[in-house]
Short mmCIF file of C-alpha atoms and ligand atoms in Angstrom, two decimals:
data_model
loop_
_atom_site.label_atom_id
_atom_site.label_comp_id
_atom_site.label_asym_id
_atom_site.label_seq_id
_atom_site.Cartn_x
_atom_site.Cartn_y
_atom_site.Cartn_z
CA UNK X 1 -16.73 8.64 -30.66
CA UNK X 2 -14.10 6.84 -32.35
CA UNK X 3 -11.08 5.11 -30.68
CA UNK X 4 -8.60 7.54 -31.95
CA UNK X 5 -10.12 10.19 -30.36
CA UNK X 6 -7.64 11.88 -27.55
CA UNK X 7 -8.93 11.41 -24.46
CA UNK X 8 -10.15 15.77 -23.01
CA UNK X 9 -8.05 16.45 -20.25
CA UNK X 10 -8.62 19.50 -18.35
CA UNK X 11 -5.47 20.36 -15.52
CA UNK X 12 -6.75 22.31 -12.18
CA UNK X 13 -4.26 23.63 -10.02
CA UNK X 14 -3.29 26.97 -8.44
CA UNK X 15 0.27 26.67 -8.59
CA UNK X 16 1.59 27.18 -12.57
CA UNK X 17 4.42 24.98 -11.91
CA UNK X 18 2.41 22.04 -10.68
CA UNK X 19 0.24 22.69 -13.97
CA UNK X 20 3.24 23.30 -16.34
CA UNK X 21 4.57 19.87 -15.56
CA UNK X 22 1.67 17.94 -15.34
CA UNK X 23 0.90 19.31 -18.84
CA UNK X 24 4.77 18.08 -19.74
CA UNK X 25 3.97 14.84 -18.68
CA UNK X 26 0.64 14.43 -20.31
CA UNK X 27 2.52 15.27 -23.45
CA UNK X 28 4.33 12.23 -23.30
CA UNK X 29 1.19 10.59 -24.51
CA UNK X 30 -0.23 10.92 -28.06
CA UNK X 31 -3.79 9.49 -26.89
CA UNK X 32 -4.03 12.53 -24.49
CA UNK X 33 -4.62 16.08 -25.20
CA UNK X 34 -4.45 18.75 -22.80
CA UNK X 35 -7.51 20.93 -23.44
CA UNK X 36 -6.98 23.68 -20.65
CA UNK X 37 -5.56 24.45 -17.63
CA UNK X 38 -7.25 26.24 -14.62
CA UNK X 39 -5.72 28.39 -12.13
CA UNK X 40 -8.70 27.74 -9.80
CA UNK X 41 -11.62 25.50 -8.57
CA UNK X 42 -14.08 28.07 -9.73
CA UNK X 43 -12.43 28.63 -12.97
CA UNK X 44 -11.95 25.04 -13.49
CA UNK X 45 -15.75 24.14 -12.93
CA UNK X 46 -16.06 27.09 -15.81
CA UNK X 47 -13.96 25.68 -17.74
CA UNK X 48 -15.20 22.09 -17.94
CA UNK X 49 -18.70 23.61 -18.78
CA UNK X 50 -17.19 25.19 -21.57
CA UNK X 51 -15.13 22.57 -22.74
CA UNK X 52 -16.36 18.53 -23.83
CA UNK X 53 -14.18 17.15 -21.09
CA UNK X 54 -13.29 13.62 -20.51
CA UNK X 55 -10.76 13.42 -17.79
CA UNK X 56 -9.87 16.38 -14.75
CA UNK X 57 -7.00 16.56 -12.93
CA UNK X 58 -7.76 18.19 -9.88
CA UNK X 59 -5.78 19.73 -6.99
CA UNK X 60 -7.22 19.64 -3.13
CA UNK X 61 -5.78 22.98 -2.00
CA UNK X 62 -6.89 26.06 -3.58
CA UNK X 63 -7.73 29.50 -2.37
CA UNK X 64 -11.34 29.61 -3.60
CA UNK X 65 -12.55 26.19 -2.94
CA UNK X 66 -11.08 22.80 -2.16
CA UNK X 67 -11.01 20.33 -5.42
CA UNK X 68 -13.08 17.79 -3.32
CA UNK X 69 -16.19 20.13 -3.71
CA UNK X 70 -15.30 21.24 -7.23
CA UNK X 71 -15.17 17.53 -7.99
CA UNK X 72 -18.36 16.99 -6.73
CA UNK X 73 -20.00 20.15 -8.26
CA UNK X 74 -18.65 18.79 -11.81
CA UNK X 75 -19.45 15.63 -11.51
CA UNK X 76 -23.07 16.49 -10.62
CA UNK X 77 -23.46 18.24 -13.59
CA UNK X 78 -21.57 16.28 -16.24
CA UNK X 79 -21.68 12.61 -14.39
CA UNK X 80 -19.21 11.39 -16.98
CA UNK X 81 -16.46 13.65 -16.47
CA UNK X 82 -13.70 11.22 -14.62
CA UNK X 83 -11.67 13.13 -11.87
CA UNK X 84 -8.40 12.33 -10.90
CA UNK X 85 -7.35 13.71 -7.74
CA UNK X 86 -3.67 15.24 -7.63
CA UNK X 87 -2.41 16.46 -4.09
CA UNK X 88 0.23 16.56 -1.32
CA UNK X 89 -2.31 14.67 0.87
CA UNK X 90 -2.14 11.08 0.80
CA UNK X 91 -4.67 11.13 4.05
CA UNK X 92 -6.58 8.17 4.12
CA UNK X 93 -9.52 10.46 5.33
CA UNK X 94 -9.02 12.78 2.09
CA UNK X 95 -9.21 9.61 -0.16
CA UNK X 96 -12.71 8.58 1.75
CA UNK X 97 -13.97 11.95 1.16
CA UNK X 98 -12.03 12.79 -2.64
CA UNK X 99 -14.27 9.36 -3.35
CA UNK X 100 -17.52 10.08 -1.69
CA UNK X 101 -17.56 13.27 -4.41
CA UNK X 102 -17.19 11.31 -7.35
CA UNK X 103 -13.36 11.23 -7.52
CA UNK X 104 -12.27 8.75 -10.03
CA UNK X 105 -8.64 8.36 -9.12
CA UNK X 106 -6.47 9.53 -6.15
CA UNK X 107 -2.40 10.44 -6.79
CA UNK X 108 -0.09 11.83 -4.65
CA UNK X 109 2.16 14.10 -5.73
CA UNK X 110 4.53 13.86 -7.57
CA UNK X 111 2.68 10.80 -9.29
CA UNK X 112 5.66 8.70 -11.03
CA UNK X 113 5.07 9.37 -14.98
CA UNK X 114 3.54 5.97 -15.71
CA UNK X 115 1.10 6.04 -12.79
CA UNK X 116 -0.43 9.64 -13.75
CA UNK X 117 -0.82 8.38 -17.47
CA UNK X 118 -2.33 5.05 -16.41
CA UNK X 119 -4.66 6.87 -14.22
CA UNK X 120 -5.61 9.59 -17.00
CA UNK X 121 -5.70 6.50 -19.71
CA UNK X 122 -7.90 4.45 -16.96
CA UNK X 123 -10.23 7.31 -16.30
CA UNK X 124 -10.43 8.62 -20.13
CA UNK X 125 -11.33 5.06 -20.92
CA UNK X 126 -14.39 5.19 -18.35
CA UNK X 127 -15.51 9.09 -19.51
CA UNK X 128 -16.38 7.59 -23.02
CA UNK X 129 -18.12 4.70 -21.77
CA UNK X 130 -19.79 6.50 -19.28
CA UNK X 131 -20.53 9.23 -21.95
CA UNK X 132 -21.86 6.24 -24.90
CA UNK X 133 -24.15 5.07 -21.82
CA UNK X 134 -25.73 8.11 -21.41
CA UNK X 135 -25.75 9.24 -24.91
CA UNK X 136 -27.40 5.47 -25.67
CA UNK X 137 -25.25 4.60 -28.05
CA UNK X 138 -23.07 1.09 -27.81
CA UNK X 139 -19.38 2.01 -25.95
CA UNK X 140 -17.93 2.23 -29.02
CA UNK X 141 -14.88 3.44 -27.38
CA UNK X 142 -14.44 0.52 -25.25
CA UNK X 143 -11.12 -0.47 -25.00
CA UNK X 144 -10.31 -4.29 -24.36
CA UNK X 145 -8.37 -5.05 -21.47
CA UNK X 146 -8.76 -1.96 -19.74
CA UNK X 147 -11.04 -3.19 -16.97
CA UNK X 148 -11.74 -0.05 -14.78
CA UNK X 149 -10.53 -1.18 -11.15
CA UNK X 150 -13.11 -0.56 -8.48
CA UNK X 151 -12.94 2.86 -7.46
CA UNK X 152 -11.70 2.14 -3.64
CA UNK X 153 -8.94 0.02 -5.05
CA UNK X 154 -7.58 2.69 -7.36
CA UNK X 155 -8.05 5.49 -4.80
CA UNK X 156 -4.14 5.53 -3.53
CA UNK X 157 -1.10 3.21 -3.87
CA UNK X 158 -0.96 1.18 -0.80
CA UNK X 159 1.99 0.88 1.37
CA UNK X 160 4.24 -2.07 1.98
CA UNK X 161 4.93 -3.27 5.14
CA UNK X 162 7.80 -5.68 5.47
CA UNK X 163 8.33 -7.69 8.86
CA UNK X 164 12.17 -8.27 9.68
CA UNK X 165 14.44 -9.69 11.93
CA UNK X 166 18.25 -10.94 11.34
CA UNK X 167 17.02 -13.24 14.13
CA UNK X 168 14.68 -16.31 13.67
CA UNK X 169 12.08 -16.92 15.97
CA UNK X 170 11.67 -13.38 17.28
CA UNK X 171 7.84 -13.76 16.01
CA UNK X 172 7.84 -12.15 12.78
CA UNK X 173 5.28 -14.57 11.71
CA UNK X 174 3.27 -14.28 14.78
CA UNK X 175 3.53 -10.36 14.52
CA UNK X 176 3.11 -10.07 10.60
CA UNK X 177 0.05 -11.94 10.51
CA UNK X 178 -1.95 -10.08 13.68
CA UNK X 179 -0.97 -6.51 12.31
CA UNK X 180 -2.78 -8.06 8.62
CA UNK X 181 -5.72 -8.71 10.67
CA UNK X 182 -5.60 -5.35 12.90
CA UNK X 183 -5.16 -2.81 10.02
CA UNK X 184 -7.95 -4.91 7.92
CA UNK X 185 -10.98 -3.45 7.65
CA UNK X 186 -14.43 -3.35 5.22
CA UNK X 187 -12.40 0.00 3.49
CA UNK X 188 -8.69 -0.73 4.20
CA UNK X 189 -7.92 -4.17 2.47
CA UNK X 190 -4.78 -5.85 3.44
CA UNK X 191 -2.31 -8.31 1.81
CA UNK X 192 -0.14 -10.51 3.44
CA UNK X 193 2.53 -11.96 1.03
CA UNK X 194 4.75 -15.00 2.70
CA UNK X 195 8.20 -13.64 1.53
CA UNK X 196 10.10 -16.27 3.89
CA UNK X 197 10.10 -18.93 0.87
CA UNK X 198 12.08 -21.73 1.88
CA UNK X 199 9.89 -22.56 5.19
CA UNK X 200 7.01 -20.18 5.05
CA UNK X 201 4.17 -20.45 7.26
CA UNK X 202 2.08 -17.93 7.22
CA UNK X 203 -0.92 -19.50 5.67
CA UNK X 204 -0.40 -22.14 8.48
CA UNK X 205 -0.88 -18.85 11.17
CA UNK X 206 -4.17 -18.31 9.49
CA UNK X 207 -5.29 -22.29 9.58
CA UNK X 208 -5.72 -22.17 5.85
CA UNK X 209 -3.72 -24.05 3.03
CA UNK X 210 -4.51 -22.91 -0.33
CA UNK X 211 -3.52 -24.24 -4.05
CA UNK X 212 -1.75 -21.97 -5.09
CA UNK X 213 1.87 -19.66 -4.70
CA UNK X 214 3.32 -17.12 -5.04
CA UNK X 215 4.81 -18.90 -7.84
CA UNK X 216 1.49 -18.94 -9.47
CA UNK X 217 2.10 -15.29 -9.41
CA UNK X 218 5.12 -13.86 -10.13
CA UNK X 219 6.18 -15.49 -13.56
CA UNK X 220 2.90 -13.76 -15.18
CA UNK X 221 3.61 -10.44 -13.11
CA UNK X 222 3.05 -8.28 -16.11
CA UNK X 223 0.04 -9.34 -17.26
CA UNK X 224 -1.65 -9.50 -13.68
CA UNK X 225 -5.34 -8.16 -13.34
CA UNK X 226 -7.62 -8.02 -9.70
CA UNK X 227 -9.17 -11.87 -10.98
CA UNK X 228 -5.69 -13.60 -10.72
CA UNK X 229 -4.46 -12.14 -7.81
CA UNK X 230 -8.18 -13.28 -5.76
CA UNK X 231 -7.60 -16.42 -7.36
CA UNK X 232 -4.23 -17.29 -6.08
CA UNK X 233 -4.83 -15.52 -2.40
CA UNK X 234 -6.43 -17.15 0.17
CA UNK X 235 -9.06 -15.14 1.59
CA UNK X 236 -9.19 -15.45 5.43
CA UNK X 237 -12.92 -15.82 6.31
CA UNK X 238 -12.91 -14.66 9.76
CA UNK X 239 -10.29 -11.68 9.28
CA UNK X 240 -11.14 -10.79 5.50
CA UNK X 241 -7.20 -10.55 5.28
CA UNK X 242 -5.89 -12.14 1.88
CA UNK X 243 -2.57 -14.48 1.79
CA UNK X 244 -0.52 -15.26 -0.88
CA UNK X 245 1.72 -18.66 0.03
CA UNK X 246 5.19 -18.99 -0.13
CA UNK X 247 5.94 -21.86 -2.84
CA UNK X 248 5.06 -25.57 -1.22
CA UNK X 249 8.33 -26.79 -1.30
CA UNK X 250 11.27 -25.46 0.07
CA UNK X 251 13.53 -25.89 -3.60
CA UNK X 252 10.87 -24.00 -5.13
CA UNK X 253 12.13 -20.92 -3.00
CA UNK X 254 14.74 -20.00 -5.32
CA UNK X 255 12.20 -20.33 -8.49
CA UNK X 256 11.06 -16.72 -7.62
CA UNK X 257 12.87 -13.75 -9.41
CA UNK X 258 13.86 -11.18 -7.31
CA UNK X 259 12.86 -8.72 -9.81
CA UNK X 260 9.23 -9.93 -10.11
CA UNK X 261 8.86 -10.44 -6.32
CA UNK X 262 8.99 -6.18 -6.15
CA UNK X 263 6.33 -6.14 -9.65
CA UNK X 264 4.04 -8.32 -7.61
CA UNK X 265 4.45 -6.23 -4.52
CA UNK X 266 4.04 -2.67 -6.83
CA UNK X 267 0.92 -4.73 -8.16
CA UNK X 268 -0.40 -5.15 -5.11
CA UNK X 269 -0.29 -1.79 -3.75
CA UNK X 270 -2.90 -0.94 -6.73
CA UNK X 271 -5.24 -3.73 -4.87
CA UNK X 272 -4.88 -3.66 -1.12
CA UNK X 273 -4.21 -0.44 1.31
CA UNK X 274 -1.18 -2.26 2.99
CA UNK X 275 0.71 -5.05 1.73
CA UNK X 276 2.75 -6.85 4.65
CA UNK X 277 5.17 -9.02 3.56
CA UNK X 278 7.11 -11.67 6.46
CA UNK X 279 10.71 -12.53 5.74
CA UNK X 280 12.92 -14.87 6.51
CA UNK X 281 16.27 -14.44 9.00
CA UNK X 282 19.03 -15.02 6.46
CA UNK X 283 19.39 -12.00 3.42
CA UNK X 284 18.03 -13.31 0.20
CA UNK X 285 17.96 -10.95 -3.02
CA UNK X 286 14.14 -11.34 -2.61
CA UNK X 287 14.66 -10.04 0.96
CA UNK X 288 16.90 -7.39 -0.24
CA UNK X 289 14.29 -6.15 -2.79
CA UNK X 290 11.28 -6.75 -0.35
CA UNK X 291 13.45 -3.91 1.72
CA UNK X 292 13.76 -1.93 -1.35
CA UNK X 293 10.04 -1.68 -1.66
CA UNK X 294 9.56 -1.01 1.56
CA UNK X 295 7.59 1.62 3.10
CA UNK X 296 7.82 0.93 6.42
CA UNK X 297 10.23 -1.89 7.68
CA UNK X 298 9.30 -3.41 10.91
CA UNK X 299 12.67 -4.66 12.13
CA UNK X 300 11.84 -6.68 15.41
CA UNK X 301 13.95 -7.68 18.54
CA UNK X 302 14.03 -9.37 21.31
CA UNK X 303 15.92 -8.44 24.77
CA UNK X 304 19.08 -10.48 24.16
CA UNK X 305 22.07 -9.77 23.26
CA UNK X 306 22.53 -11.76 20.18
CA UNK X 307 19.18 -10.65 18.93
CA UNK X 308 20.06 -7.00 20.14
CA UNK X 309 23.36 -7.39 17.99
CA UNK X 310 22.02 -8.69 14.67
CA UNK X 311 19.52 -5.42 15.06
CA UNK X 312 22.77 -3.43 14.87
CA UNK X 313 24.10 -5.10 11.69
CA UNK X 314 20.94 -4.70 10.12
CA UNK X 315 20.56 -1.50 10.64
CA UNK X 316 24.03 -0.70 8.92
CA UNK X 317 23.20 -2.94 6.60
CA UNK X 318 20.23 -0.67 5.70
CA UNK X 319 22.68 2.19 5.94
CA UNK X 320 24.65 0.67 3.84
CA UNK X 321 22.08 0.17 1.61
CA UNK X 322 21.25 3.45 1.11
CA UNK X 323 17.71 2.87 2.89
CA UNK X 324 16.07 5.98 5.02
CA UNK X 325 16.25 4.63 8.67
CA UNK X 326 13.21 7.01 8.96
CA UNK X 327 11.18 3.99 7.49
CA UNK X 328 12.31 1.71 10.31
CA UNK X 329 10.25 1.02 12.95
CA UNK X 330 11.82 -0.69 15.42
CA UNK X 331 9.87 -2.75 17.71
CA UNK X 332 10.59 -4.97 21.09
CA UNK X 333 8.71 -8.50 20.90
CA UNK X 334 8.31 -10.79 23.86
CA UNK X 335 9.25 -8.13 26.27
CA UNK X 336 9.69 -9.23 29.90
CA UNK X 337 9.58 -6.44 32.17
CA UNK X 338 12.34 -8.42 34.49
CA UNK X 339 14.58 -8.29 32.14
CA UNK X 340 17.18 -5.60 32.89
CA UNK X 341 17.52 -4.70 29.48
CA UNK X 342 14.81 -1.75 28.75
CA UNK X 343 13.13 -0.14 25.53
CA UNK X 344 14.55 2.89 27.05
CA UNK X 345 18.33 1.05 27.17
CA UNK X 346 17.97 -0.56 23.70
CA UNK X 347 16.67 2.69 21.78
CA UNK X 348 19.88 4.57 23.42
CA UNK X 349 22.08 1.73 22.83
CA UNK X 350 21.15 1.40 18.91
CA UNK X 351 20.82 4.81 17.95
CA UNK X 352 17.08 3.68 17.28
CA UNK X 353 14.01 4.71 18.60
CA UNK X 354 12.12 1.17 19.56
CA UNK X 355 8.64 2.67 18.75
CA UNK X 356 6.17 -0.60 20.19
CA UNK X 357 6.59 -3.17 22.82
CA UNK X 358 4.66 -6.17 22.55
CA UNK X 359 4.79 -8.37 25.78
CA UNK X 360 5.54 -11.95 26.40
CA UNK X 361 2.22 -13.37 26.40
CA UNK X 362 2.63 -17.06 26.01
CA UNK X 363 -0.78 -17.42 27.27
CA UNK X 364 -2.90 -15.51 24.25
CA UNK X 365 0.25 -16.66 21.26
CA UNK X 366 1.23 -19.78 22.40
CA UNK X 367 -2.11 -21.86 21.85
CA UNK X 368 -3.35 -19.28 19.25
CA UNK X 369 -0.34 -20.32 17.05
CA UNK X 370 -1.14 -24.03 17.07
CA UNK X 371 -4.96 -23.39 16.82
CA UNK X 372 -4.11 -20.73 13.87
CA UNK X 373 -6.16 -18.24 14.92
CA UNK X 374 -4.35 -14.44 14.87
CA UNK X 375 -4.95 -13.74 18.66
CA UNK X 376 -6.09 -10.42 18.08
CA UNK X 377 -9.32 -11.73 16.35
CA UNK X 378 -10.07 -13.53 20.02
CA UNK X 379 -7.98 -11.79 23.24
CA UNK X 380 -8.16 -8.25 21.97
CA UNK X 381 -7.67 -7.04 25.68
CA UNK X 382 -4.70 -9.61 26.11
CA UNK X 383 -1.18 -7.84 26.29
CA UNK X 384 0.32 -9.35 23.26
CA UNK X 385 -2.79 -7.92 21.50
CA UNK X 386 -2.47 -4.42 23.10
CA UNK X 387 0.78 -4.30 22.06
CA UNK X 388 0.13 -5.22 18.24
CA UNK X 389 -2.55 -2.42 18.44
CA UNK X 390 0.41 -0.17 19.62
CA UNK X 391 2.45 -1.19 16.54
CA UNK X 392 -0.23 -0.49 13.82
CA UNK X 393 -0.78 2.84 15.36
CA UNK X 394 3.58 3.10 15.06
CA UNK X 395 3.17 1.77 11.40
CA UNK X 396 0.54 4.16 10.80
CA UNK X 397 2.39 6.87 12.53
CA UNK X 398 5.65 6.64 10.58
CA UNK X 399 3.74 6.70 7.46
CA UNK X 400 2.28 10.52 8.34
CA UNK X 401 5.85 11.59 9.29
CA UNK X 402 7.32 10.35 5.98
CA UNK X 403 4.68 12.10 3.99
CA UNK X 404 4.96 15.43 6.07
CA UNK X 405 8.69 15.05 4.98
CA UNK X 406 8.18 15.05 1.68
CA UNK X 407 5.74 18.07 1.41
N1 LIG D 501 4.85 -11.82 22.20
C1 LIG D 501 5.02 -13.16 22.29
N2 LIG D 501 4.79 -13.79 23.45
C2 LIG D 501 4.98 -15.13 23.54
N3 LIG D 501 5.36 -15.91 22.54
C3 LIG D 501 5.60 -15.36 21.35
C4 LIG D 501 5.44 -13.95 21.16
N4 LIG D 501 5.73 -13.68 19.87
C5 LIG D 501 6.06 -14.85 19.28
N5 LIG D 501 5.99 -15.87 20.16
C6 LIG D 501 6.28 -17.29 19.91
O1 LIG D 501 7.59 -17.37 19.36
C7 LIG D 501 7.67 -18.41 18.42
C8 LIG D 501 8.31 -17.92 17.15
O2 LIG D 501 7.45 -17.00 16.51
P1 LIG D 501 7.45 -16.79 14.96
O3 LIG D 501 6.43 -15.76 14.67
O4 LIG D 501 7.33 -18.07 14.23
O5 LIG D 501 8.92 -16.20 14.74
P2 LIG D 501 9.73 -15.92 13.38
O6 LIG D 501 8.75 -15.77 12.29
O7 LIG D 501 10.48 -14.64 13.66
O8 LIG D 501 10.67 -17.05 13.19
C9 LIG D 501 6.26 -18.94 18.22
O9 LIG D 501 6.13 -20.14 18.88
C10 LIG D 501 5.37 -17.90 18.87
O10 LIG D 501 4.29 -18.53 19.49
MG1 LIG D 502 8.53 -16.85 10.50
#
C-alpha cells in the first residue's frame, strides 16, 4: 500500500445527523475517504466485511447493539481495523471497557475538528501497519513521526484541574499536591504542573528537585511528543504522580508565554487523565489562561473574612470573565469547627455552594510538609486526608454534572 493511499473510513451511527457531519468533517481532509456510513451496529459489522476498511468510527448507543461489542466483534475478525470510539459518554468506566474491546481511540462528542482528524489520521496510520504486519510485507506505509500513543493515553482528553485562591497560604500547594496523589492510580495518570512561577514549590511538597522546567517545555510546545514530556517531569516514586517545576528562578517566571502555558496544558490532557495545575495568589496572564483551560477550578478558602472576601472578587472576576461558575468547586481548607463562621454560612453568604471541607489538621500537614511527603500517602484515616478524599470525589462529581449538561 502506498503512502498516498486514503486512509478507509467507515462512519457508524444511528442518528443521520451525527453521521452527516462527521462525514463533513472528514471531508476536510484529502488523506481520508469516507467509504460508508452505517445506520447500525449490525449493519456496520456488515459493512466493514464488505468493505477493505482501515479506520471505524463508532457510536456507543444504538438500538441493536452497543458499539463496544460491535467493536469487539470487528476487531476479532479483521484485527487491523482501528476503531475510534465517538459518543456522549465520556465515563471513565466506558473508556475501560470501549478499550478492553479493541477500541483504538475514545472522543467525546462533539470532538473539536482537529482532534477527530488526528485521531482518524493516528488510527489510519496504525490500520496499515497493522495490516503490512500481517500481510508480511515491510510497513511500507509507515509514516515518520506519527508515533501511535499508547492506547490508555489516547483513550479520552484528560481534564484540568486548577487549584486557586486570591489568598496566599490557604494551602493550595498542600491541597494540589495530595488530590495528584489521591486521583493517581496504575489506569488514571496524573500531572501536576507548578503554575505559581515566581516561588513555586511544588516539587519541594513531593521531596524531589528535578533538572528541568517548565521552561524546558513550553518554548518547544508544538513539537512535544510522550519522550519529552517524561523527560522533563519528575516522576514521584512513591505516588507515581508526575511534576513538572516551575522555572528555578523567580525572573525566569515571566519567560513563560501565556499562550504556550494553555498548549502545554492541551498537551497534557492527551498524556495524563487529570492535569492539576497550583497557582499563585496574585492574577498573572498565565493564571488567567490556566482558568481558561480549566475544567474544574478548585477555588479554596479559609474561614476569615479577608480570605472569605477575595473568594467574592474572584468569583466575579470569573463572572466577569465569562467562565461557567458550574466549574467551580468551592472548597473550605483548615476548617475549625469553633469558628462561628460555617460551610453552611459561607455557601449562603457567596452565592456558592462550598462542596468539601478539609479540617485543620496541623498534626498530619504540618510535619508532612517539611518531610515532603503528601500526607495522604501516610495518615489516610487522618482528617485532613478524609477531607482531600471528599474533594476528589467533589472534583470528580462536578465533572459528571458538566457532561450531563452538555448531552
Ligand atoms: N488543612 C490544613 N491543616 C493545617 N495546616 C494546613 C492545612 N492546609 C495547609 N496547611 C498549612 O498552611 C501552610 C500554607 O499552605 P500552602 O499549601 O503552602 O498554601 P498556598 O499554596 O495557598 O500558599 C503550610 O504550612 C501548610 O502546612
Ligand atoms: Mg503555594
Amino acid at each position: 500500500m502506498s503512502m498516498s493511499e486514503k486512509i478507509r473510513t467507515v462512519i457508524v451511527d444511528d442518528v443521520a445527523e451525527t453521521r452527516e457531519s462527521i462525514r463533513k468533517a472528514l471531508q476536510f481532509d484529502p488523506g481520508i475517504e469516507v467509504v460508508g456510513v452505517a445506520r447500525s451496529a449490525r449493519e456496520g459489522i456488515d459493512l466493514v466485511k464488505r468493505l477493505d476498511a482501515d479506520v471505524i468510527i463508532m457510536d456507543i448507543n444504538m438500538p441493536d447493539m452497543d458499539g463496544i461489542t460491535a467493536t469487539r466483534i470487528i476487531r476479532e475478525q479483521q484485527p487491523h481495523i482501528q476503531v475510534v470510539i465517538l459518543s456522549v459518554q465520556g465515563d471513565a468506566s466506558y473508556m475501560r471497557r470501549a478499550m478492553l474491546a479493541g477500541a483504538r481511540d475514545y472522543l467525546v462528542k462533539p470532538p473539536p475538528l482537529d482532534e477527530l482528524l488526528n485521531a482518524v489520521k493516528q488510527a489510519g496510520n496504525l490500520a496499515r501497519q497493522e495490516r503490512a504486519k500481517s500481510a508480511q510485507l515491510p510497513p511500507t506505509s509507515f509514516v515518520p513521526g506519527a508515533v501511535p500513543v499508547p492506547a490508555i493515553a489516547s483513550m479520552a482528553l484528560g481534564k484540568v484541574v486548577s487549584v486557586c485562591s486570591p489568598k496566599g497560604g490557604v494551602g493550595r500547594t498542600t491541597v494540589a499536591v495530595n488530590l495528584a496523589v489521591t486521583l493517581q492510580n496504575q489506569d488514571t495518570r496524573v500531572v501536576i504542573v507548578d503554575g505559581s512561577l515566581q516561588f513555586g514549590d511544588v516539587a519541594m511538597f513531593f521531596n524531589e528537585q528535578g533538572k528541568n522546567s517548565v521552561l524546558d517545555l513550553t518554548p518547544r510546545v508544538e513539537t512535544l511528543d510522550q519522550e519529552v514530556v517524561e523527560s522533563v517531569a519528575i516522576r514521584h516514586a512513591a505516588s507515581g504522580v508526575s511534576i513538572i517545576s516551575a522555572p528555578f528562578r523567580p525572573e525566569d517566571a515571566e519567560r513563560v508565554v501565556p499562550a504556550q502555558f494553555s498548549q502545554l496544558l492541551k498537551y497534557l490532557r492527551r498524556l495524563y487523565a487529570y492535569v492539576i495545575v497550583d497557582t499563585p495568589s496574585y492574577l498573572t496572564d498565565v493564571t488567567l489562561a490556566v482558568l481558561d483551560e480549566s475544567d474544574v477550578i478548585i477555588l479554596l478558602t479559609t474561614q476569615d473574612i479577608p480570605s472569605l472576601k477575595n473568594a467574592r472578587l474572584f468569583l466575579d472576576l470569573l463572572r466577569t470573565l465569562n467562565i461557567d461558575l458550574k466549574k467551580v468547586v468551592f472548597a473550605l481548607n483548615r476548617y475549625d469547627k469553633r469558628i462561628a463562621i460555617t460551610p453552611e454560612r459561607i455557601s449562603e453568604n457567596l452565592k456558592q455552594q462550598v462542596r468539601a471541607v478539609i479540617p485543620l489538621d496541623e498534626r498530619t500537614v504540618v510535619p508532612a510538609v517539611n518531610r515532603g511527603v503528601p500526607f495522604v500517602l501516610e495518615a489516610r484515616s487522618q482528617p485532613a486526608a478524609r477531607g482531600i478524599l471528599e474533594l476528589g470525589e467533589a472534583v470528580r462529581s462536578c465533572l459528571r454534572e458538566l457532561e450531563a449538561e452538555q448531552k
